Amino acid sequence: MKKFIIFLLIVLAGIQFIPVERSNPPIKQEMPMPNNLKEVLVRACYDCHSNSTEWKWYSKVAPVSFLISYDVKEGREHLNFTEWDYHSMKEDKIKEEIWEEVLKERMPPWSYRIFNPKGKLSDEDKRIIREWSLSR
Ligand code: HEC
């Protein structure tokens, strides 16, 4: 048992040296949106869906860092509010998609909500997203 713990500690120390991508590229074009919506999205979505991720201290500790870095990479690839290709994106469709993820409580992911209370959407937050998703 003791040997195993020592082995584990060595592995944990070792993986700290594996490089992790943790950058915030420059903001290109932000999605046009009303201020009240922006407040909600910045708080609950921007850590994964923008180029202004707030990298917390635990995002620097492996193996948690691997998971967070992966989430941010995936999140940005799917939807990036700060690299908004307004013309090529079907705006109505993306609005619907966002509302659906929020309604079904798939976004923000539960794993994020546990560590980030700010990611928990209130009824008022949801109402703001819903209202915007219906606006044309
Ligand atoms: C912890 C990181 C994280 C947070 C915070 C987060 N997302 Fe995501 N989101 C992801 C990842 C990763 C994906 C892609 C994989 C998936 O669909 O699960 C994704 C996918 C999506 C998609 C689907 C896009 C597509 O092309 O399929 C939508 C819409 C979305 N997120 C909206 C939101 C909204 C709105 C919020 C805030 C209320 C939010 N997300 C918060 C990580 C996150």
JSON list of C-alpha atoms and ligand atoms in Angstrom, two decimals:
[
{"chain": "A", "resi": 1, "resn": "MET", "atom": "CA", "xyz": [0.00, 0.00, 0.00]},
{"chain": "A", "resi": 2, "resn": "LYS", "atom": "CA", "xyz": [2.76, 2.42, 0.96]},
{"chain": "A", "resi": 3, "resn": "LYS", "atom": "CA", "xyz": [4.62, 1.61, -2.23]},
{"chain": "A", "resi": 4, "resn": "PHE", "atom": "CA", "xyz": [1.50, 2.21, -4.23]},
{"chain": "A", "resi": 5, "resn": "ILE", "atom": "CA", "xyz": [0.97, 5.64, -2.69]},
{"chain": "A", "resi": 6, "resn": "ILE", "atom": "CA", "xyz": [4.56, 6.61, -3.40]},
{"chain": "A", "resi": 7, "resn": "PHE", "atom": "CA", "xyz": [4.14, 5.39, -6.97]},
{"chain": "A", "resi": 8, "resn": "LEU", "atom": "CA", "xyz": [0.95, 7.45, -7.29]},
{"chain": "A", "resi": 9, "resn": "LEU", "atom": "CA", "xyz": [2.64, 10.58, -5.96]},
{"chain": "A", "resi": 10, "resn": "ILE", "atom": "CA", "xyz": [5.48, 10.18, -8.44]},
{"chain": "A", "resi": 11, "resn": "VAL", "atom": "CA", "xyz": [3.02, 9.78, -11.30]},
{"chain": "A", "resi": 12, "resn": "LEU", "atom": "CA", "xyz": [1.04, 12.83, -10.13]},
{"chain": "A", "resi": 13, "resn": "ALA", "atom": "CA", "xyz": [4.23, 14.88, -9.90]},
{"chain": "A", "resi": 14, "resn": "GLY", "atom": "CA", "xyz": [5.35, 13.63, -13.30]},
{"chain": "A", "resi": 15, "resn": "ILE", "atom": "CA", "xyz": [2.19, 14.51, -15.18]},
{"chain": "A", "resi": 16, "resn": "GLN", "atom": "CA", "xyz": [2.51, 18.12, -14.01]},
{"chain": "A", "resi": 17, "resn": "PHE", "atom": "CA", "xyz": [5.22, 18.50, -16.64]},
{"chain": "A", "resi": 18, "resn": "ILE", "atom": "CA", "xyz": [2.98, 17.51, -19.54]},
{"chain": "A", "resi": 19, "resn": "PRO", "atom": "CA", "xyz": [2.27, 20.72, -21.46]},
{"chain": "A", "resi": 20, "resn": "VAL", "atom": "CA", "xyz": [-1.36, 21.87, -21.48]},
{"chain": "A", "resi": 21, "resn": "GLU", "atom": "CA", "xyz": [-2.86, 24.35, -23.92]},
{"chain": "A", "resi": 22, "resn": "ARG", "atom": "CA", "xyz": [-4.20, 27.27, -21.86]},
{"chain": "A", "resi": 23, "resn": "SER", "atom": "CA", "xyz": [-4.23, 30.33, -24.06]},
{"chain": "A", "resi": 24, "resn": "ASN", "atom": "CA", "xyz": [-6.69, 33.11, -24.77]},
{"chain": "A", "resi": 25, "resn": "PRO", "atom": "CA", "xyz": [-6.41, 34.02, -28.45]},
{"chain": "A", "resi": 26, "resn": "PRO", "atom": "CA", "xyz": [-7.34, 37.61, -29.38]},
{"chain": "A", "resi": 27, "resn": "ILE", "atom": "CA", "xyz": [-11.04, 38.41, -29.62]},
{"chain": "A", "resi": 28, "resn": "LYS", "atom": "CA", "xyz": [-11.99, 38.67, -33.28]},
{"chain": "A", "resi": 29, "resn": "GLN", "atom": "CA", "xyz": [-15.64, 39.54, -33.57]},
{"chain": "A", "resi": 30, "resn": "GLU", "atom": "CA", "xyz": [-18.09, 39.31, -30.74]},
{"chain": "A", "resi": 31, "resn": "MET", "atom": "CA", "xyz": [-21.64, 38.17, -31.32]},
{"chain": "A", "resi": 32, "resn": "PRO", "atom": "CA", "xyz": [-23.91, 41.22, -31.33]},
{"chain": "A", "resi": 33, "resn": "MET", "atom": "CA", "xyz": [-26.17, 40.95, -28.28]},
{"chain": "A", "resi": 34, "resn": "PRO", "atom": "CA", "xyz": [-28.10, 43.01, -25.77]},
{"chain": "A", "resi": 35, "resn": "ASN", "atom": "CA", "xyz": [-26.29, 43.84, -22.51]},
{"chain": "A", "resi": 36, "resn": "ASN", "atom": "CA", "xyz": [-28.53, 41.78, -20.25]},
{"chain": "A", "resi": 37, "resn": "LEU", "atom": "CA", "xyz": [-27.86, 38.69, -22.36]},
{"chain": "A", "resi": 38, "resn": "LYS", "atom": "CA", "xyz": [-24.17, 39.39, -22.47]},
{"chain": "A", "resi": 39, "resn": "GLU", "atom": "CA", "xyz": [-24.01, 39.48, -18.69]},
{"chain": "A", "resi": 40, "resn": "VAL", "atom": "CA", "xyz": [-25.49, 35.97, -18.55]},
{"chain": "A", "resi": 41, "resn": "LEU", "atom": "CA", "xyz": [-23.36, 34.49, -21.31]},
{"chain": "A", "resi": 42, "resn": "VAL", "atom": "CA", "xyz": [-20.12, 35.97, -20.03]},
{"chain": "A", "resi": 43, "resn": "ARG", "atom": "CA", "xyz": [-20.83, 34.58, -16.59]},
{"chain": "A", "resi": 44, "resn": "ALA", "atom": "CA", "xyz": [-22.05, 31.11, -17.56]},
{"chain": "A", "resi": 45, "resn": "CYS", "atom": "CA", "xyz": [-20.68, 30.32, -21.02]},
{"chain": "A", "resi": 46, "resn": "TYR", "atom": "CA", "xyz": [-17.58, 32.38, -21.81]},
{"chain": "A", "resi": 47, "resn": "ASP", "atom": "CA", "xyz": [-15.17, 30.13, -19.94]},
{"chain": "A", "resi": 48, "resn": "CYS", "atom": "CA", "xyz": [-15.64, 27.55, -22.71]},
{"chain": "A", "resi": 49, "resn": "HIS", "atom": "CA", "xyz": [-17.27, 29.42, -25.59]},
{"chain": "A", "resi": 50, "resn": "SER", "atom": "CA", "xyz": [-15.05, 32.46, -25.97]},
{"chain": "A", "resi": 51, "resn": "ASN", "atom": "CA", "xyz": [-11.45, 33.55, -26.21]},
{"chain": "A", "resi": 52, "resn": "SER", "atom": "CA", "xyz": [-11.66, 35.13, -22.76]},
{"chain": "A", "resi": 53, "resn": "THR", "atom": "CA", "xyz": [-11.54, 32.03, -20.59]},
{"chain": "A", "resi": 54, "resn": "GLU", "atom": "CA", "xyz": [-10.88, 32.59, -16.94]},
{"chain": "A", "resi": 55, "resn": "TRP", "atom": "CA", "xyz": [-8.20, 29.99, -16.15]},
{"chain": "A", "resi": 56, "resn": "LYS", "atom": "CA", "xyz": [-8.65, 29.11, -12.47]},
{"chain": "A", "resi": 57, "resn": "TRP", "atom": "CA", "xyz": [-5.80, 27.83, -10.30]},
{"chain": "A", "resi": 58, "resn": "TYR", "atom": "CA", "xyz": [-7.02, 24.24, -10.56]},
{"chain": "A", "resi": 59, "resn": "SER", "atom": "CA", "xyz": [-6.86, 24.50, -14.33]},
{"chain": "A", "resi": 60, "resn": "LYS", "atom": "CA", "xyz": [-3.11, 24.46, -13.80]},
{"chain": "A", "resi": 61, "resn": "VAL", "atom": "CA", "xyz": [-3.07, 21.20, -11.86]},
{"chain": "A", "resi": 62, "resn": "ALA", "atom": "CA", "xyz": [-2.94, 17.91, -13.75]},
{"chain": "A", "resi": 63, "resn": "PRO", "atom": "CA", "xyz": [-4.99, 15.83, -14.36]},
{"chain": "A", "resi": 64, "resn": "VAL", "atom": "CA", "xyz": [-7.83, 18.36, -13.88]},
{"chain": "A", "resi": 65, "resn": "SER", "atom": "CA", "xyz": [-6.02, 20.68, -16.29]},
{"chain": "A", "resi": 66, "resn": "PHE", "atom": "CA", "xyz": [-6.31, 18.09, -19.08]},
{"chain": "A", "resi": 67, "resn": "LEU", "atom": "CA", "xyz": [-10.07, 17.93, -18.70]},
{"chain": "A", "resi": 68, "resn": "ILE", "atom": "CA", "xyz": [-10.56, 21.69, -18.56]},
{"chain": "A", "resi": 69, "resn": "SER", "atom": "CA", "xyz": [-8.25, 22.36, -21.47]},
{"chain": "A", "resi": 70, "resn": "TYR", "atom": "CA", "xyz": [-10.11, 19.75, -23.52]},
{"chain": "A", "resi": 71, "resn": "ASP", "atom": "CA", "xyz": [-13.50, 21.24, -22.61]},
{"chain": "A", "resi": 72, "resn": "VAL", "atom": "CA", "xyz": [-12.39, 24.71, -23.65]},
{"chain": "A", "resi": 73, "resn": "LYS", "atom": "CA", "xyz": [-10.94, 23.46, -26.93]},
{"chain": "A", "resi": 74, "resn": "GLU", "atom": "CA", "xyz": [-14.12, 21.52, -27.74]},
{"chain": "A", "resi": 75, "resn": "GLY", "atom": "CA", "xyz": [-16.39, 24.31, -26.55]},
{"chain": "A", "resi": 76, "resn": "ARG", "atom": "CA", "xyz": [-14.63, 26.93, -28.69]},
{"chain": "A", "resi": 77, "resn": "GLU", "atom": "CA", "xyz": [-14.73, 24.67, -31.73]},
{"chain": "A", "resi": 78, "resn": "HIS", "atom": "CA", "xyz": [-18.48, 24.19, -31.45]},
{"chain": "A", "resi": 79, "resn": "LEU", "atom": "CA", "xyz": [-19.46, 27.71, -30.53]},
{"chain": "A", "resi": 80, "resn": "ASN", "atom": "CA", "xyz": [-17.30, 30.79, -29.98]},
{"chain": "A", "resi": 81, "resn": "PHE", "atom": "CA", "xyz": [-19.07, 34.01, -29.07]},
{"chain": "A", "resi": 82, "resn": "THR", "atom": "CA", "xyz": [-15.87, 35.98, -29.67]},
{"chain": "A", "resi": 83, "resn": "GLU", "atom": "CA", "xyz": [-15.10, 34.58, -33.12]},
{"chain": "A", "resi": 84, "resn": "TRP", "atom": "CA", "xyz": [-18.50, 35.24, -34.52]},
{"chain": "A", "resi": 85, "resn": "ASP", "atom": "CA", "xyz": [-18.80, 34.53, -38.19]},
{"chain": "A", "resi": 86, "resn": "TYR", "atom": "CA", "xyz": [-22.05, 36.40, -38.39]},
{"chain": "A", "resi": 87, "resn": "HIS", "atom": "CA", "xyz": [-22.77, 35.91, -42.07]},
{"chain": "A", "resi": 88, "resn": "SER", "atom": "CA", "xyz": [-21.99, 32.27, -42.45]},
{"chain": "A", "resi": 89, "resn": "MET", "atom": "CA", "xyz": [-23.88, 31.26, -39.35]},
{"chain": "A", "resi": 90, "resn": "LYS", "atom": "CA", "xyz": [-27.58, 30.66, -39.47]},
{"chain": "A", "resi": 91, "resn": "GLU", "atom": "CA", "xyz": [-28.57, 32.95, -36.67]},
{"chain": "A", "resi": 92, "resn": "ASP", "atom": "CA", "xyz": [-32.05, 31.58, -36.03]},
{"chain": "A", "resi": 93, "resn": "LYS", "atom": "CA", "xyz": [-30.73, 28.07, -35.87]},
{"chain": "A", "resi": 94, "resn": "ILE", "atom": "CA", "xyz": [-28.00, 28.89, -33.40]},
{"chain": "A", "resi": 95, "resn": "LYS", "atom": "CA", "xyz": [-30.49, 30.76, -31.21]},
{"chain": "A", "resi": 96, "resn": "GLU", "atom": "CA", "xyz": [-32.72, 27.73, -31.13]},
{"chain": "A", "resi": 97, "resn": "GLU", "atom": "CA", "xyz": [-29.81, 25.44, -30.39]},
{"chain": "A", "resi": 98, "resn": "ILE", "atom": "CA", "xyz": [-28.63, 27.59, -27.50]},
{"chain": "A", "resi": 99, "resn": "TRP", "atom": "CA", "xyz": [-32.09, 27.70, -25.98]},
{"chain": "A", "resi": 100, "resn": "GLU", "atom": "CA", "xyz": [-32.47, 23.94, -26.32]},
{"chain": "A", "resi": 101, "resn": "GLU", "atom": "CA", "xyz": [-29.17, 23.27, -24.52]},
{"chain": "A", "resi": 102, "resn": "VAL", "atom": "CA", "xyz": [-30.19, 25.64, -21.73]},
{"chain": "A", "resi": 103, "resn": "LEU", "atom": "CA", "xyz": [-33.74, 24.29, -21.45]},
{"chain": "A", "resi": 104, "resn": "LYS", "atom": "CA", "xyz": [-32.54, 20.69, -21.17]},
{"chain": "A", "resi": 105, "resn": "GLU", "atom": "CA", "xyz": [-29.89, 21.82, -18.69]},
{"chain": "A", "resi": 106, "resn": "ARG", "atom": "CA", "xyz": [-27.13, 20.36, -20.82]},
{"chain": "A", "resi": 107, "resn": "MET", "atom": "CA", "xyz": [-25.31, 23.71, -20.84]},
{"chain": "A", "resi": 108, "resn": "PRO", "atom": "CA", "xyz": [-23.34, 24.70, -18.89]},
{"chain": "A", "resi": 109, "resn": "PRO", "atom": "CA", "xyz": [-22.30, 21.06, -18.27]},
{"chain": "A", "resi": 110, "resn": "TRP", "atom": "CA", "xyz": [-23.05, 19.76, -14.74]},
{"chain": "A", "resi": 111, "resn": "SER", "atom": "CA", "xyz": [-19.34, 19.16, -14.15]},
{"chain": "A", "resi": 112, "resn": "TYR", "atom": "CA", "xyz": [-18.80, 22.90, -14.66]},
{"chain": "A", "resi": 113, "resn": "ARG", "atom": "CA", "xyz": [-21.74, 23.91, -12.50]},
{"chain": "A", "resi": 114, "resn": "ILE", "atom": "CA", "xyz": [-20.38, 21.94, -9.52]},
{"chain": "A", "resi": 115, "resn": "PHE", "atom": "CA", "xyz": [-17.19, 23.98, -9.41]},
{"chain": "A", "resi": 116, "resn": "ASN", "atom": "CA", "xyz": [-18.63, 27.26, -10.69]},
{"chain": "A", "resi": 117, "resn": "PRO", "atom": "CA", "xyz": [-21.77, 28.41, -8.89]},
{"chain": "A", "resi": 118, "resn": "LYS", "atom": "CA", "xyz": [-21.89, 31.35, -11.31]},
{"chain": "A", "resi": 119, "resn": "GLY", "atom": "CA", "xyz": [-22.68, 28.82, -14.04]},
{"chain": "A", "resi": 120, "resn": "LYS", "atom": "CA", "xyz": [-25.99, 27.92, -12.49]},
{"chain": "A", "resi": 121, "resn": "LEU", "atom": "CA", "xyz": [-28.66, 29.72, -14.49]},
{"chain": "A", "resi": 122, "resn": "SER", "atom": "CA", "xyz": [-31.48, 31.38, -12.58]},
{"chain": "A", "resi": 123, "resn": "ASP", "atom": "CA", "xyz": [-35.03, 31.53, -13.91]},
{"chain": "A", "resi": 124, "resn": "GLU", "atom": "CA", "xyz": [-34.37, 35.14, -14.82]},
{"chain": "A", "resi": 125, "resn": "ASP", "atom": "CA", "xyz": [-31.20, 34.17, -16.74]},
{"chain": "A", "resi": 126, "resn": "LYS", "atom": "CA", "xyz": [-33.19, 31.57, -18.64]},
{"chain": "A", "resi": 127, "resn": "ARG", "atom": "CA", "xyz": [-35.94, 34.05, -19.37]},
{"chain": "A", "resi": 128, "resn": "ILE", "atom": "CA", "xyz": [-33.39, 36.45, -20.87]},
{"chain": "A", "resi": 129, "resn": "ILE", "atom": "CA", "xyz": [-31.95, 33.70, -23.08]},
{"chain": "A", "resi": 130, "resn": "ARG", "atom": "CA", "xyz": [-35.43, 32.55, -24.10]},
{"chain": "A", "resi": 131, "resn": "GLU", "atom": "CA", "xyz": [-36.54, 36.07, -25.01]},
{"chain": "A", "resi": 132, "resn": "TRP", "atom": "CA", "xyz": [-33.43, 36.61, -27.12]},
{"chain": "A", "resi": 133, "resn": "SER", "atom": "CA", "xyz": [-33.74, 33.23, -28.81]},
{"chain": "A", "resi": 134, "resn": "LEU", "atom": "CA", "xyz": [-37.24, 34.21, -29.97]},
{"chain": "A", "resi": 135, "resn": "SER", "atom": "CA", "xyz": [-36.23, 37.66, -31.22]},
{"chain": "A", "resi": 136, "resn": "ARG", "atom": "CA", "xyz": [-35.82, 37.98, -34.96]},
{"chain": "B", "resi": 1, "resn": "HEC", "atom": "C1", "xyz": [-17.24, 23.71, -19.17]},
{"chain": "B", "resi": 1, "resn": "HEC", "atom": "C2", "xyz": [-17.30, 24.22, -20.50]},
{"chain": "B", "resi": 1, "resn": "HEC", "atom": "C3", "xyz": [-18.59, 24.73, -21.07]},
{"chain": "B", "resi": 1, "resn": "HEC", "atom": "C4", "xyz": [-19.43, 25.71, -20.59]},
{"chain": "B", "resi": 1, "resn": "HEC", "atom": "C5", "xyz": [-19.25, 26.56, -19.34]},
{"chain": "B", "resi": 1, "resn": "HEC", "atom": "C6", "xyz": [-20.50, 25.83, -21.54]},
{"chain": "B", "resi": 1, "resn": "HEC", "atom": "N1", "xyz": [-20.33, 24.94, -22.57]},
{"chain": "B", "resi": 1, "resn": "HEC", "atom": "FE1", "xyz": [-21.50, 24.72, -24.21]},
{"chain": "B", "resi": 1, "resn": "HEC", "atom": "N2", "xyz": [-20.31, 23.21, -24.90]},
{"chain": "B", "resi": 1, "resn": "HEC", "atom": "C7", "xyz": [-19.16, 22.76, -24.28]},
{"chain": "B", "resi": 1, "resn": "HEC", "atom": "C8", "xyz": [-18.60, 21.66, -25.05]},
{"chain": "B", "resi": 1, "resn": "HEC", "atom": "C9", "xyz": [-17.34, 20.89, -24.70]},
{"chain": "B", "resi": 1, "resn": "HEC", "atom": "C10", "xyz": [-19.45, 21.49, -26.17]},
{"chain": "B", "resi": 1, "resn": "HEC", "atom": "C11", "xyz": [-19.30, 20.49, -27.30]},
{"chain": "B", "resi": 1, "resn": "HEC", "atom": "C12", "xyz": [-19.59, 19.11, -26.92]},
{"chain": "B", "resi": 1, "resn": "HEC", "atom": "C13", "xyz": [-21.00, 18.92, -26.47]},
{"chain": "B", "resi": 1, "resn": "HEC", "atom": "O1", "xyz": [-21.94, 19.25, -27.21]},
{"chain": "B", "resi": 1, "resn": "HEC", "atom": "O2", "xyz": [-21.19, 18.45, -25.33]},
{"chain": "B", "resi": 1, "resn": "HEC", "atom": "C14", "xyz": [-20.51, 22.46, -26.04]},
{"chain": "B", "resi": 1, "resn": "HEC", "atom": "C15", "xyz": [-21.55, 22.60, -26.93]},
{"chain": "B", "resi": 1, "resn": "HEC", "atom": "C16", "xyz": [-22.51, 23.60, -26.88]},
{"chain": "B", "resi": 1, "resn": "HEC", "atom": "C17", "xyz": [-23.54, 23.80, -27.87]},
{"chain": "B", "resi": 1, "resn": "HEC", "atom": "C18", "xyz": [-23.76, 22.94, -29.08]},
{"chain": "B", "resi": 1, "resn": "HEC", "atom": "C19", "xyz": [-23.04, 23.56, -30.25]},
{"chain": "B", "resi": 1, "resn": "HEC", "atom": "C20", "xyz": [-22.96, 22.60, -31.41]},
{"chain": "B", "resi": 1, "resn": "HEC", "atom": "O3", "xyz": [-22.49, 23.04, -32.46]},
{"chain": "B", "resi": 1, "resn": "HEC", "atom": "O4", "xyz": [-23.35, 21.45, -31.27]},
{"chain": "B", "resi": 1, "resn": "HEC", "atom": "C21", "xyz": [-24.28, 24.88, -27.48]},
{"chain": "B", "resi": 1, "resn": "HEC", "atom": "C22", "xyz": [-25.47, 25.50, -28.21]},
{"chain": "B", "resi": 1, "resn": "HEC", "atom": "C23", "xyz": [-23.72, 25.34, -26.23]},
{"chain": "B", "resi": 1, "resn": "HEC", "atom": "N3", "xyz": [-22.65, 24.55, -25.89]},
{"chain": "B", "resi": 1, "resn": "HEC", "atom": "C24", "xyz": [-24.20, 26.41, -25.51]},
{"chain": "B", "resi": 1, "resn": "HEC", "atom": "C25", "xyz": [-23.71, 26.80, -24.27]},
{"chain": "B", "resi": 1, "resn": "HEC", "atom": "C26", "xyz": [-24.28, 27.89, -23.50]},
{"chain": "B", "resi": 1, "resn": "HEC", "atom": "C27", "xyz": [-25.46, 28.73, -23.94]},
{"chain": "B", "resi": 1, "resn": "HEC", "atom": "C28", "xyz": [-23.56, 27.96, -22.34]},
{"chain": "B", "resi": 1, "resn": "HEC", "atom": "C29", "xyz": [-23.80, 28.89, -21.18]},
{"chain": "B", "resi": 1, "resn": "HEC", "atom": "C30", "xyz": [-25.14, 29.00, -20.68]},
{"chain": "B", "resi": 1, "resn": "HEC", "atom": "C31", "xyz": [-22.52, 26.94, -22.40]},
{"chain": "B", "resi": 1, "resn": "HEC", "atom": "N4", "xyz": [-22.66, 26.26, -23.57]},
{"chain": "B", "resi": 1, "resn": "HEC", "atom": "C32", "xyz": [-21.57, 26.72, -21.42]},
{"chain": "B", "resi": 1, "resn": "HEC", "atom": "C33", "xyz": [-18.62, 23.25, -23.12]},
{"chain": "B", "resi": 1, "resn": "HEC", "atom": "C34", "xyz": [-19.17, 24.24, -22.32]}
]
